Amino acid sequence: MAKATFYFPKNFRWGTTTAAHQVEGGNTYNDWWRWEQEGHIKDGSSSEVACDWWQNAEVDLDRMAAMGQNAHRLSVEWSRIEPHEGQWEGAAIDRYRDLLTGLHDRGIEPMVTLHHFSTPQWFTDQGGWENADLALSRFPRYVEKVVGALGDLVDLWCTFNEPNNYVLMGWLWGQWPPGCSDFGLAMRVMHTLLKCHAAAYHLIHELSPTARVGLASHFVVFDPADPDSWLDRQAAGWQDTMFNQATLSALSRGRLPLRTRRLFIRGVKDSFDWIGMNYYYRRRVAFDSRRSNALFGRMVVPEGAEEPIEGMGEVYAKGIVRLAKRLSTLGRPIYVTENGVHDLTDARRPRFLLTHLHQMWRAIQFNLPIRGYYHRTLVDSFEWDYGYSLRFGLIKMDPRTGQRTTQRSGELYADVCRANALDDEIMARYDPELADQIFQG
Ligand code: BGC
């Protein structure tokens, strides 16, 4: 009998999260495939097979169910549904219907993302998100098609995954397609994405009045490197405003947080029924007058801090509570739509999981409205520009053979999902030192 138990609320959603391009394989119609052909994947690997979900996702759906998960976040791939402009691929819709039915049959509630970083080549060839007129006519048309065809199987829709990170990587840092570095263009694309989000939100409600629609944003905790330095505090604040606050300000006030009229976005205010928090790390920021392209901020990693990926910040579980508190002011339910860590050997993932779940439990004790947690991710998958050099899976996968092996962190997550709780026995089994710290100190 466990001595101390942190219970999660009844009906709490426990799941994992994926994106079509990262798991499906066999798709040559999107911009990421082209990006890969141009040699931009750091380890030279290919998304050609990925986790082979297009052929056989069912083996992994069985694993989710066996692990006690009751929720899963996946995305549908626009370029499969509309591989050529205006030509709809019925077989792709049927495959998604099979996948969604397969989830329901296993007692797993789907959350479906409509855009997760990849777009059809025909769309990018005409300017893609940089062409606002094109985007505002073609994206809603795709949404209408998808919701019309799959709406009876989906209650939870996520319009876009991380518009902020997508714009940063594609239009400012140039590491993702289309590989640009232009602040003005980046702002215009952000504006267009949010308009498309709003259009999708209203359209989905027309088609499926009871559906709940939101978006998932990437959140980073930005703290000043030296809390006593006014300049460091300003630099951390600027990064926070541009990265975290832009989406929040659009959703709650209808405008991007800059003093320009053009940045008012019609229809976006209040266009969300829930908010998704993708959370991985914090960054401490020092003022640096030479770094105008990073809003005069330079990241500093304190000695001894654990870096999730070199150069990306530091692991910081308490960020979940701080961000949930901030998001709760929006007055909508919160889902942790992504959280996880790259770990080749699964040596540190159990502790990452335990500390983040414990902080999430604390947030819920403060009445912060977190309704579900989608771990990133079930099976090692194709990590965008990193290819297979990053491993986020609770289940290890050999990309050459597709062979899967459940990690200790996978067993740990299954224990939590089945119990709908975190207790001292689970903690002691996977991390006795942490259990002592939490239960005795
Ligand atoms: C993306 C995921 C990705 C993860 C880790 C997030 O920004 O939404 O698709 O797997 O980062 O790289």
Coordinates of C-alpha atoms and ligand atoms in Angstrom, one line a residue:
M1 CA 0.0 0.0 0.0
A2 CA 1.5 3.3 -1.0
K3 CA 2.1 5.7 1.8
A4 CA 1.8 9.0 0.0
T5 CA -0.1 9.6 -3.2
F6 CA -0.5 12.6 -5.5
Y7 CA -3.8 11.9 -7.2
F8 CA -4.7 13.6 -10.5
P9 CA -8.3 14.6 -11.2
K10 CA -10.9 12.2 -12.4
N11 CA -11.0 12.1 -16.2
F12 CA -7.5 13.5 -16.5
R13 CA -6.1 12.9 -20.0
W14 CA -2.9 11.0 -20.1
G15 CA -1.4 10.7 -23.6
T16 CA 1.5 11.1 -25.9
T17 CA 1.9 13.5 -28.9
T18 CA 3.1 13.1 -32.5
A19 CA 3.1 15.0 -35.7
A20 CA 2.3 13.4 -39.1
H21 CA 5.6 14.1 -40.8
Q22 CA 7.5 12.8 -37.8
V23 CA 5.8 9.4 -37.7
E24 CA 4.0 8.5 -40.9
G25 CA 6.7 8.1 -43.6
G26 CA 6.2 7.7 -47.3
N27 CA 5.2 11.3 -48.2
T28 CA 7.0 13.3 -50.8
Y29 CA 4.5 16.1 -51.2
N30 CA 5.4 18.5 -48.4
D31 CA 8.0 21.2 -48.0
W32 CA 9.9 19.2 -45.4
W33 CA 10.5 16.4 -47.9
R34 CA 12.0 18.9 -50.3
W35 CA 14.1 20.5 -47.5
E36 CA 15.4 17.0 -46.7
Q37 CA 16.3 16.4 -50.4
E38 CA 18.2 19.7 -50.3
G39 CA 20.5 18.3 -47.6
H40 CA 19.3 20.2 -44.6
I41 CA 18.9 17.4 -42.1
K42 CA 21.8 17.5 -39.6
D43 CA 22.5 13.8 -39.4
G44 CA 21.7 13.2 -43.1
S45 CA 18.8 10.8 -42.2
S46 CA 15.5 10.5 -44.0
S47 CA 11.8 10.7 -43.1
E48 CA 11.1 8.2 -45.8
V49 CA 10.0 5.5 -43.4
A50 CA 9.8 7.4 -40.1
C51 CA 7.7 5.2 -37.7
D52 CA 5.9 3.7 -40.6
W53 CA 2.5 4.9 -39.3
W54 CA 1.0 5.3 -42.7
Q55 CA 1.2 1.5 -43.1
N56 CA 1.0 0.3 -39.6
A57 CA 0.3 2.7 -36.8
E58 CA -1.9 0.2 -35.1
V59 CA 1.1 -1.6 -33.4
D60 CA 1.8 1.6 -31.6
L61 CA -1.9 2.3 -30.8
D62 CA -1.8 -1.1 -29.1
R63 CA 1.2 0.0 -27.1
M64 CA -0.5 3.3 -26.0
A65 CA -3.5 1.3 -24.8
A66 CA -1.4 -1.2 -23.0
M67 CA 0.4 1.6 -21.2
G68 CA -2.9 2.9 -19.8
Q69 CA -3.1 6.0 -22.0
N70 CA -6.5 7.5 -22.6
A71 CA -5.6 10.4 -25.0
H72 CA -3.4 11.0 -28.0
R73 CA -2.5 14.1 -29.9
L74 CA -1.7 13.5 -33.6
S75 CA -1.7 15.7 -36.7
V76 CA -3.2 15.3 -40.1
E77 CA -1.0 16.1 -43.1
W78 CA -2.4 18.7 -45.5
S79 CA -0.1 17.5 -48.3
R80 CA -1.6 14.0 -48.1
I81 CA -5.2 15.2 -48.1
E82 CA -4.5 17.8 -50.9
P83 CA -1.3 16.6 -52.6
H84 CA -2.1 18.8 -55.7
E85 CA -4.0 22.1 -55.4
G86 CA -7.7 21.4 -55.3
Q87 CA -7.3 17.6 -55.7
W88 CA -8.5 15.8 -52.6
E89 CA -7.2 12.3 -51.8
G90 CA -10.0 10.2 -50.5
A91 CA -7.7 7.3 -49.6
A92 CA -5.8 9.6 -47.2
I93 CA -9.0 10.7 -45.5
D94 CA -10.0 7.0 -45.2
R95 CA -6.6 6.2 -43.6
Y96 CA -7.1 9.0 -41.0
R97 CA -10.6 7.7 -40.3
D98 CA -9.1 4.3 -39.6
L99 CA -6.5 5.8 -37.3
L100 CA -9.1 7.8 -35.4
T101 CA -11.5 4.9 -35.1
G102 CA -8.6 2.7 -34.0
L103 CA -7.9 5.2 -31.2
H104 CA -11.5 5.3 -30.1
D105 CA -11.7 1.5 -30.2
R106 CA -8.9 1.4 -27.7
G107 CA -10.4 4.0 -25.3
I108 CA -8.1 6.7 -26.5
E109 CA -9.4 10.2 -27.1
P110 CA -7.8 11.9 -30.1
M111 CA -6.7 15.6 -30.2
V112 CA -6.1 16.5 -33.9
T113 CA -3.7 19.2 -35.0
L114 CA -4.4 20.7 -38.4
H115 CA -1.0 22.1 -39.1
H116 CA 2.2 20.9 -37.5
F117 CA 5.1 22.5 -39.4
S118 CA 4.6 20.9 -42.8
T119 CA 2.8 22.4 -45.8
P120 CA 2.1 21.1 -49.3
Q121 CA 4.7 22.0 -51.9
W122 CA 2.1 23.5 -54.3
F123 CA 1.2 25.9 -51.5
T124 CA 4.8 26.9 -50.7
D125 CA 5.5 27.3 -54.4
Q126 CA 2.9 30.1 -54.5
G127 CA 4.4 31.9 -51.5
G128 CA 2.8 29.8 -48.8
W129 CA 2.2 31.7 -45.6
E130 CA 4.0 34.7 -47.0
N131 CA 1.1 35.1 -49.5
A132 CA -1.7 36.1 -47.1
D133 CA -4.5 36.0 -49.7
L134 CA -3.5 32.5 -50.8
A135 CA -3.2 31.3 -47.2
L136 CA -6.6 32.7 -46.2
S137 CA -8.4 31.0 -49.0
R138 CA -6.6 27.7 -49.1
F139 CA -6.1 26.8 -45.4
P140 CA -9.7 27.3 -44.4
R141 CA -10.7 25.2 -47.5
Y142 CA -8.5 22.4 -46.3
V143 CA -9.9 22.8 -42.7
E144 CA -13.5 22.6 -44.1
K145 CA -12.6 19.4 -45.9
V146 CA -11.0 17.7 -42.9
V147 CA -13.6 18.7 -40.4
G148 CA -16.4 17.7 -42.8
A149 CA -14.7 14.3 -43.2
L150 CA -13.5 13.6 -39.7
G151 CA -15.6 15.8 -37.4
D152 CA -17.7 12.9 -36.1
L153 CA -14.5 11.3 -34.7
V154 CA -12.9 14.4 -33.2
D155 CA -13.9 16.7 -30.3
L156 CA -10.6 18.4 -29.6
W157 CA -9.0 20.3 -32.5
C158 CA -5.7 22.1 -32.4
T159 CA -5.5 24.5 -35.3
F160 CA -1.7 25.2 -35.4
N161 CA 1.3 23.8 -33.5
E162 CA 3.6 26.5 -32.2
P163 CA 3.1 29.4 -34.6
N164 CA 5.8 31.2 -32.6
N165 CA 8.5 28.5 -32.9
Y166 CA 7.6 27.8 -36.6
V167 CA 8.0 31.5 -37.5
L168 CA 11.2 31.8 -35.5
M169 CA 12.8 28.7 -37.1
G170 CA 11.6 29.3 -40.6
W171 CA 11.6 33.1 -41.0
L172 CA 14.1 34.4 -38.5
W173 CA 16.7 31.7 -37.8
G174 CA 16.3 30.1 -41.2
Q175 CA 16.9 26.6 -39.9
W176 CA 13.6 25.2 -41.2
P177 CA 11.9 25.7 -44.5
P178 CA 11.6 28.2 -46.1
G179 CA 15.0 29.1 -44.6
C180 CA 14.5 32.9 -44.3
S181 CA 15.9 35.5 -42.0
D182 CA 13.8 38.6 -42.2
F183 CA 12.1 40.2 -39.1
G184 CA 9.4 42.1 -41.1
L185 CA 8.5 39.0 -43.1
A186 CA 8.4 36.9 -39.9
M187 CA 5.9 39.3 -38.3
R188 CA 3.7 39.2 -41.4
V189 CA 3.7 35.4 -41.5
M190 CA 2.8 35.4 -37.8
H191 CA 0.0 37.7 -38.5
T192 CA -1.3 35.5 -41.4
L193 CA -1.0 32.3 -39.3
L194 CA -3.1 33.8 -36.5
K195 CA -5.7 35.0 -39.0
C196 CA -5.8 31.5 -40.4
H197 CA -6.1 30.1 -36.9
A198 CA -9.1 32.5 -36.3
A199 CA -10.7 31.5 -39.6
A200 CA -10.3 27.8 -38.7
Y201 CA -11.7 28.3 -35.2
H202 CA -14.9 29.9 -36.5
L203 CA -15.3 27.4 -39.3
I204 CA -14.9 24.4 -37.0
H205 CA -17.5 25.8 -34.7
E206 CA -19.9 26.2 -37.6
L207 CA -19.3 22.7 -38.8
S208 CA -19.1 21.0 -35.4
P209 CA -20.8 23.2 -32.8
T210 CA -19.7 21.1 -29.8
A211 CA -16.1 20.8 -30.8
R212 CA -13.4 22.4 -28.6
V213 CA -10.8 24.3 -30.6
G214 CA -7.5 25.7 -29.5
L215 CA -3.9 26.0 -30.4
A216 CA -0.6 24.8 -29.0
S217 CA 2.1 27.4 -28.4
H218 CA 5.7 26.8 -27.5
F219 CA 6.5 28.4 -24.1
V220 CA 10.0 29.1 -22.8
V221 CA 10.6 30.5 -19.3
F222 CA 12.9 33.5 -19.8
D223 CA 14.6 34.7 -16.6
P224 CA 17.2 37.4 -16.3
A225 CA 20.8 35.9 -15.9
D226 CA 21.3 38.4 -13.1
P227 CA 18.0 39.3 -11.4
D228 CA 19.5 42.4 -10.0
S229 CA 20.5 43.7 -13.4
W230 CA 18.0 46.1 -15.0
L231 CA 19.4 45.4 -18.5
D232 CA 19.2 41.6 -18.1
R233 CA 15.6 41.9 -16.9
Q234 CA 14.7 44.1 -19.9
A235 CA 16.4 41.6 -22.3
A236 CA 14.6 38.6 -20.8
G237 CA 11.4 40.6 -21.0
W238 CA 11.8 41.4 -24.7
Q239 CA 12.4 37.8 -25.6
D240 CA 9.4 36.8 -23.5
T241 CA 7.2 39.4 -25.2
M242 CA 8.1 38.3 -28.7
F243 CA 8.1 34.6 -28.1
N244 CA 5.6 33.8 -25.4
Q245 CA 3.4 36.9 -25.3
A246 CA 2.7 37.4 -29.0
T247 CA 0.3 34.5 -29.3
L248 CA -1.3 35.1 -25.9
S249 CA -1.8 38.8 -26.6
A250 CA -3.4 37.9 -30.0
L251 CA -5.8 35.4 -28.4
S252 CA -6.8 37.6 -25.5
R253 CA -6.6 41.1 -26.9
G254 CA -6.8 40.5 -30.7
R255 CA -3.4 42.0 -31.5
L256 CA 0.3 41.3 -31.5
P257 CA 2.2 43.0 -28.6
L258 CA 3.7 45.8 -30.8
R259 CA 2.4 49.4 -31.1
T260 CA 1.3 49.2 -34.8
R261 CA -2.2 49.3 -36.1
R262 CA -1.5 46.7 -38.7
L263 CA -0.9 44.2 -35.9
F264 CA -4.6 44.2 -34.9
I265 CA -5.9 40.8 -36.1
R266 CA -9.6 40.7 -36.9
G267 CA -11.5 37.6 -35.5
V268 CA -8.6 36.3 -33.4
K269 CA -9.7 37.8 -30.0
D270 CA -11.2 35.0 -27.9
S271 CA -10.9 32.5 -30.7
F272 CA -9.9 29.6 -28.4
D273 CA -11.7 27.2 -26.1
W274 CA -8.5 25.9 -24.6
I275 CA -4.8 26.7 -24.7
G276 CA -2.0 24.2 -25.3
M277 CA 1.3 24.5 -23.5
N278 CA 4.3 23.0 -25.2
Y279 CA 7.0 23.2 -22.6
Y280 CA 10.6 22.0 -22.6
Y281 CA 13.1 24.4 -20.8
R282 CA 14.0 27.8 -19.4
R283 CA 16.5 30.3 -20.6
R284 CA 18.4 32.8 -18.6
V285 CA 19.1 35.9 -20.6
A286 CA 21.9 38.4 -20.3
F287 CA 21.8 41.8 -22.1
D288 CA 24.2 41.9 -25.0
S289 CA 24.3 45.1 -27.2
R290 CA 25.8 43.1 -30.1
R291 CA 22.9 40.8 -30.5
S292 CA 20.2 42.9 -32.1
N293 CA 18.9 39.8 -34.0
A294 CA 18.1 38.2 -30.6
L295 CA 16.5 41.3 -29.1
F296 CA 19.8 42.1 -27.3
G297 CA 19.7 38.9 -25.3
R298 CA 22.4 36.2 -24.9
M299 CA 21.6 32.9 -23.3
V300 CA 23.6 32.0 -20.2
V301 CA 23.6 28.5 -18.8
P302 CA 24.7 28.5 -15.1
E303 CA 27.4 26.1 -14.1
G304 CA 26.0 22.6 -13.3
A305 CA 22.6 23.2 -14.9
E306 CA 21.2 20.4 -17.0
E307 CA 20.9 21.2 -20.6
P308 CA 18.1 19.4 -22.5
I309 CA 20.1 19.8 -25.7
E310 CA 23.3 21.6 -25.9
G311 CA 22.7 25.4 -26.4
M312 CA 19.0 25.2 -25.7
G313 CA 18.6 26.3 -22.1
E314 CA 18.1 24.3 -19.0
V315 CA 15.8 21.7 -17.6
Y316 CA 13.4 23.5 -15.2
A317 CA 10.4 21.5 -14.0
K318 CA 8.9 24.4 -11.9
G319 CA 8.3 26.2 -15.2
I320 CA 5.1 24.1 -15.5
V321 CA 3.6 25.9 -12.5
R322 CA 4.8 29.3 -13.5
L323 CA 3.4 29.0 -17.0
A324 CA 0.2 27.4 -15.9
K325 CA -0.4 30.3 -13.5
R326 CA 0.2 32.7 -16.3
L327 CA -2.0 30.9 -18.8
S328 CA -4.8 30.5 -16.2
T329 CA -5.4 34.2 -16.6
L330 CA -6.9 33.5 -20.0
G331 CA -9.8 31.8 -18.3
R332 CA -9.7 28.6 -20.4
P333 CA -8.7 25.0 -19.7
I334 CA -5.0 24.2 -20.3
Y335 CA -3.5 21.1 -21.8
V336 CA 0.2 20.3 -21.6
T337 CA 0.3 19.5 -25.3
E338 CA 4.0 18.7 -25.4
N339 CA 6.7 18.0 -22.7
G340 CA 9.6 15.7 -22.9
V341 CA 13.4 15.4 -23.2
H342 CA 15.9 14.1 -25.7
D343 CA 17.8 11.2 -24.1
L344 CA 19.8 8.6 -26.1
T345 CA 20.1 6.2 -23.2
D346 CA 17.0 7.0 -21.1
A347 CA 19.3 7.8 -18.2
R348 CA 17.7 11.1 -17.4
R349 CA 14.2 10.8 -18.8
P350 CA 12.7 9.1 -15.7
R351 CA 13.7 12.0 -13.5
F352 CA 12.6 14.5 -16.0
L353 CA 9.2 12.9 -16.1
L354 CA 8.8 12.5 -12.4
T355 CA 9.8 16.1 -11.6
H356 CA 7.6 17.6 -14.4
L357 CA 4.6 15.4 -13.4
H358 CA 5.1 16.4 -9.8
Q359 CA 5.1 20.1 -10.7
M360 CA 2.1 19.6 -12.8
W361 CA 0.3 18.0 -9.8
R362 CA 1.3 21.0 -7.7
A363 CA -0.1 23.3 -10.3
I364 CA -3.4 21.4 -10.2
Q365 CA -3.4 21.7 -6.3
F366 CA -3.3 25.5 -6.8
N367 CA -6.5 25.1 -8.9
L368 CA -4.8 25.9 -12.2
P369 CA -7.0 24.3 -14.8
I370 CA -4.7 21.7 -16.4
R371 CA -6.9 19.0 -17.9
G372 CA -4.4 16.7 -19.6
Y373 CA -0.7 15.9 -20.4
Y374 CA 0.6 14.6 -23.7
H375 CA 4.2 13.4 -23.4
R376 CA 6.5 14.0 -26.3
T377 CA 6.7 11.3 -27.4
L378 CA 5.6 7.6 -27.6
V379 CA 8.2 6.2 -30.0
D380 CA 11.5 7.8 -31.2
S381 CA 10.6 9.7 -34.3
F382 CA 12.0 11.9 -37.1
E383 CA 13.0 15.1 -35.3
W384 CA 12.8 17.7 -38.0
D385 CA 16.2 19.2 -38.9
Y386 CA 17.9 16.9 -36.3
G387 CA 16.6 13.8 -38.0
Y388 CA 17.2 10.8 -35.7
S389 CA 20.0 12.4 -33.7
L390 CA 17.4 13.4 -31.1
R391 CA 15.5 10.8 -29.3
F392 CA 12.3 11.7 -27.3
G393 CA 10.6 8.3 -27.2
L394 CA 9.3 6.5 -24.1
I395 CA 9.8 3.6 -26.6
K396 CA 13.2 3.3 -28.2
M397 CA 13.1 2.7 -32.0
D398 CA 15.9 1.6 -34.3
P399 CA 15.2 3.7 -37.4
R400 CA 16.9 1.0 -39.6
T401 CA 14.8 -1.9 -38.5
G402 CA 11.8 -0.2 -36.8
Q403 CA 12.4 -2.5 -33.8
R404 CA 10.9 -1.0 -30.6
T405 CA 11.9 -1.5 -27.0
T406 CA 10.1 0.1 -24.1
Q407 CA 12.4 2.3 -22.0
R408 CA 12.2 2.4 -18.2
S409 CA 10.6 5.9 -18.6
G410 CA 7.9 4.1 -20.7
E411 CA 7.2 1.7 -17.8
L412 CA 7.2 4.6 -15.4
Y413 CA 4.8 6.6 -17.5
A414 CA 2.5 3.6 -17.8
D415 CA 2.5 3.2 -14.0
V416 CA 1.4 6.8 -13.6
C417 CA -1.3 6.6 -16.4
R418 CA -2.8 3.4 -14.9
A419 CA -2.9 4.8 -11.4
N420 CA -3.9 8.3 -12.4
A421 CA -1.5 9.2 -9.7
L422 CA 2.1 9.6 -8.7
D423 CA 3.0 7.9 -5.5
D424 CA 6.1 7.3 -3.3
E425 CA 6.4 3.7 -4.4
I426 CA 6.5 4.7 -8.1
M427 CA 9.0 7.4 -7.3
A428 CA 11.2 5.1 -5.2
R429 CA 11.1 2.4 -7.9
Y430 CA 12.4 4.8 -10.6
D431 CA 14.4 7.4 -8.7
P432 CA 14.9 6.7 -4.9
E433 CA 17.0 9.8 -4.4
L434 CA 14.3 12.0 -5.8
A435 CA 11.7 10.2 -3.7
D436 CA 13.7 11.0 -0.6
Q437 CA 14.0 14.6 -1.5
I438 CA 10.3 15.0 -2.2
F439 CA 8.9 12.9 0.6
Q440 CA 11.3 13.7 3.4
G441 CA 12.4 17.2 2.8
Ligands
BGC1 C1 7.8 20.3 -31.9 C2 7.8 18.8 -31.9 C3 9.2 18.3 -31.8 C4 9.8 18.9 -30.4 C5 11.2 18.4 -30.1 C6 8.5 20.9 -30.7 O1 8.8 22.2 -30.9 O2 6.4 20.7 -31.8 O3 7.3 18.4 -33.2 O4 9.3 17.0 -31.8 O5 9.8 20.3 -30.5 O6 12.1 18.7 -31.1

